[in-house]
Coordinates of C-alpha atoms in Angstrom, one line a residue:
M1 CA 0.0 0.0 0.0
K2 CA 1.5 3.4 -1.1
Q3 CA 2.2 6.1 1.5
V4 CA 3.6 9.6 1.4
I5 CA 7.3 9.4 2.3
V6 CA 9.1 12.4 3.6
H7 CA 12.8 13.0 2.5
P8 CA 13.7 16.0 4.7
Q9 CA 17.2 16.3 3.2
R10 CA 15.6 17.4 -0.1
C11 CA 13.2 20.0 1.3
V12 CA 14.0 23.6 0.4
G13 CA 11.2 25.1 2.4
C14 CA 9.2 26.5 -0.5
M15 CA 5.9 25.6 1.2
Q16 CA 4.3 24.7 -2.2
C17 CA 3.0 21.5 -0.5
M18 CA 1.1 23.6 2.1
L19 CA -0.6 25.7 -0.7
A20 CA -1.5 22.6 -2.7
C21 CA -2.9 20.8 0.4
A22 CA -5.1 23.8 1.3
A23 CA -6.4 24.0 -2.3
A24 CA -7.1 20.3 -2.4
H25 CA -9.1 20.5 0.8
S26 CA -11.2 23.5 -0.3
K27 CA -14.8 23.3 -1.4
T28 CA -13.9 23.8 -5.1
G29 CA -10.5 22.1 -5.1
A30 CA -8.9 24.9 -7.1
L31 CA -6.4 27.5 -5.8
I32 CA -8.0 30.5 -7.6
S33 CA -11.4 29.9 -6.2
A34 CA -10.2 28.6 -2.8
I35 CA -8.7 32.0 -1.9
S36 CA -12.2 33.6 -1.6
E37 CA -13.9 30.7 0.2
S38 CA -15.2 30.8 3.7
P39 CA -14.0 29.3 5.9
R40 CA -10.6 29.7 4.3
P41 CA -9.1 26.3 3.5
R42 CA -5.9 25.6 5.5
P43 CA -3.1 23.1 4.9
R44 CA -2.9 19.7 6.6
I45 CA 0.9 19.6 6.1
H46 CA 3.1 22.1 7.9
V47 CA 6.7 23.0 6.9
G48 CA 8.9 23.9 9.8
A49 CA 12.4 25.3 10.0
G50 CA 15.3 23.3 11.4
L51 CA 18.3 24.5 13.3
Y52 CA 19.9 25.8 10.1
D53 CA 16.6 27.1 8.6
E54 CA 16.3 24.0 6.5
G55 CA 12.8 22.9 5.7
F56 CA 11.0 20.0 7.2
P57 CA 7.5 18.9 5.8
N58 CA 5.7 17.7 8.9
R59 CA 2.5 15.6 8.3
C60 CA 0.5 12.9 9.9
R61 CA 2.2 9.5 9.9
H62 CA -1.1 7.5 10.2
C63 CA 0.5 5.6 13.1
D64 CA -0.6 2.0 13.8
P65 CA -1.7 2.0 16.5
A66 CA -2.6 5.7 16.4
P67 CA -2.2 7.5 19.7
C68 CA -4.7 10.1 18.5
Q69 CA -7.3 7.4 17.8
M70 CA -6.8 5.8 21.2
A71 CA -7.2 9.2 22.9
C72 CA -10.3 10.2 21.1
L73 CA -13.1 9.8 23.7
P74 CA -16.1 10.4 21.3
G75 CA -14.7 8.0 18.7
A76 CA -14.4 10.6 16.0
I77 CA -11.0 9.2 14.8
Y78 CA -11.0 5.9 13.0
R79 CA -8.8 4.0 10.5
Q80 CA -9.9 3.3 7.0
T81 CA -8.5 -0.1 6.4
T82 CA -8.5 -0.1 2.6
T83 CA -6.0 2.8 2.5
N84 CA -4.6 2.4 6.1
T85 CA -5.4 6.0 6.7
V86 CA -6.4 7.6 10.0
L87 CA -9.4 9.9 9.5
I88 CA -11.5 12.3 11.6
N89 CA -15.3 12.3 11.4
P90 CA -16.2 16.0 11.6
D91 CA -19.7 15.3 12.7
V92 CA -18.5 13.3 15.8
C93 CA -15.5 15.5 16.8
I94 CA -16.2 17.6 19.9
N95 CA -13.0 19.7 19.7
C96 CA -11.7 18.4 23.1
A97 CA -8.0 18.4 21.9
S98 CA -7.3 15.0 23.4
C99 CA -6.0 13.8 20.1
A100 CA -3.6 16.8 19.8
M101 CA -2.2 16.1 23.2
A102 CA -1.6 12.4 22.3
C103 CA 0.0 13.1 18.9
P104 CA 3.8 12.9 19.2
Y105 CA 4.3 14.9 15.9
G106 CA 2.1 17.9 16.6
V107 CA 0.2 17.6 13.3
I108 CA -3.4 18.1 14.5
R109 CA -4.9 21.6 14.2
Y110 CA -8.3 23.0 15.3
H111 CA -10.3 25.3 13.0
A112 CA -13.4 25.5 10.9
D113 CA -13.1 23.4 7.8
P114 CA -14.9 23.4 4.5
L115 CA -15.7 19.7 5.0
A116 CA -17.2 20.2 8.5
P117 CA -20.6 21.4 9.5
A118 CA -20.8 25.2 9.1
G119 CA -19.4 27.2 12.0
K120 CA -18.0 24.1 13.8
T121 CA -14.4 24.0 14.9
I122 CA -13.0 20.5 14.6
A123 CA -9.7 18.6 14.7
V124 CA -8.1 18.6 11.3
K125 CA -5.1 16.6 10.0
C126 CA -3.8 15.0 6.9
D127 CA -6.1 12.5 5.3
N128 CA -3.7 11.3 2.6
C129 CA -5.8 13.1 0.0
I130 CA -8.2 10.1 0.1
A131 CA -10.7 11.8 -2.2
R132 CA -7.9 12.4 -4.8
Q133 CA -6.8 8.8 -4.4
H134 CA -10.3 7.6 -5.1
N135 CA -10.1 9.6 -8.4
G136 CA -6.8 7.9 -9.4
L137 CA -4.7 10.9 -8.3
I138 CA -1.7 11.1 -5.9
P139 CA -1.8 13.3 -2.8
A140 CA -1.6 17.0 -3.7
C141 CA 1.6 17.6 -1.6
V142 CA 3.5 14.9 -3.6
E143 CA 2.2 16.1 -6.9
V144 CA 3.4 19.7 -6.4
C145 CA 6.8 18.9 -4.7
K146 CA 9.5 19.5 -7.4
T147 CA 12.4 18.5 -5.2
G148 CA 11.3 15.0 -4.3
A149 CA 11.1 15.8 -0.6
L150 CA 7.7 14.1 -0.7
T151 CA 7.1 10.9 -2.6
F152 CA 4.2 8.5 -2.9
E153 CA 5.5 4.9 -2.8
E154 CA 5.3 1.5 -1.2
M155 CA 7.0 1.6 2.2
D156 CA 9.0 -1.5 1.5
A157 CA 10.3 0.0 -1.7
A158 CA 11.2 3.3 0.0
M159 CA 13.1 1.4 2.8
K160 CA 15.0 -0.6 0.2
N161 CA 15.9 2.5 -1.7
K162 CA 17.2 4.1 1.5
T163 CA 19.2 1.0 2.4
D164 CA 20.7 1.0 -1.1
Q165 CA 21.7 4.7 -0.7
V166 CA 23.3 4.1 2.6
A167 CA 25.2 1.1 1.2
R168 CA 26.5 3.1 -1.7
S169 CA 27.5 6.0 0.5
I170 CA 29.8 3.9 2.7
R171 CA 31.9 2.6 -0.2
A172 CA 34.7 5.0 -1.2
E173 CA 34.5 4.2 -4.9
S174 CA 30.7 4.5 -5.1
V175 CA 28.4 7.4 -6.2
P176 CA 27.4 9.6 -3.3
A177 CA 24.0 8.8 -1.8
D178 CA 22.7 12.4 -2.4
H179 CA 21.8 12.4 -6.1
A180 CA 20.7 16.1 -5.8
P181 CA 23.9 18.0 -5.0
G182 CA 22.1 21.3 -5.4
F183 CA 20.0 20.7 -2.4
S184 CA 23.0 19.7 -0.3
L185 CA 24.8 22.8 -1.4
L186 CA 21.8 24.9 -0.5
N187 CA 21.5 23.4 3.0
T188 CA 25.3 23.8 3.4
V189 CA 25.0 27.5 2.6
K190 CA 22.1 27.9 5.1
R191 CA 24.1 26.0 7.8
A192 CA 27.2 28.3 7.2
E193 CA 25.1 31.5 7.3
K194 CA 23.5 30.4 10.6
E195 CA 26.9 29.5 12.1
I196 CA 28.3 32.9 11.1
N197 CA 25.3 34.7 12.7
L198 CA 25.7 32.6 15.9
S199 CA 29.4 33.5 16.2
T200 CA 29.0 37.3 15.7

């Protein structure tokens, strides 16, 4: 079963994934019209800045077992077994914040949502773009990510690729594991700038 895989070393912090996510979860599903919608659609993926201002796309991991699901007293959080996706039923959510306290990744937010009853504040998190997947599309964040920081692939294949990269990187005569030297250079420059600012 395919999942969104995060490759933080490739993230340049452009936040295009956030914009695409908000548009995908709007009433119309289009960026131009989503801007004027009420409530304003918001992203379910959040790009944070690391120690050296490098980007990190933080999203729901759809844990199994899911701490948020176990903490949800009214039973609003459930797992869709066909896609192995943890979802929130907006009609059942009572906005108690138990799920947010239980989430180790800090990815659950609370606000009005276009898919929720009008005027109701609910818990909102990544749903793996399940509606897009039912239409044969990949998650919006992956589709828009030009650096490959987000990919949609089988977990076993992703782990094998990572193992292969690590194996190649420890052999002196091999090709470096980072096949995108531009991103490494960008992160190196960011790191150097941060260290210079810290020392002055």
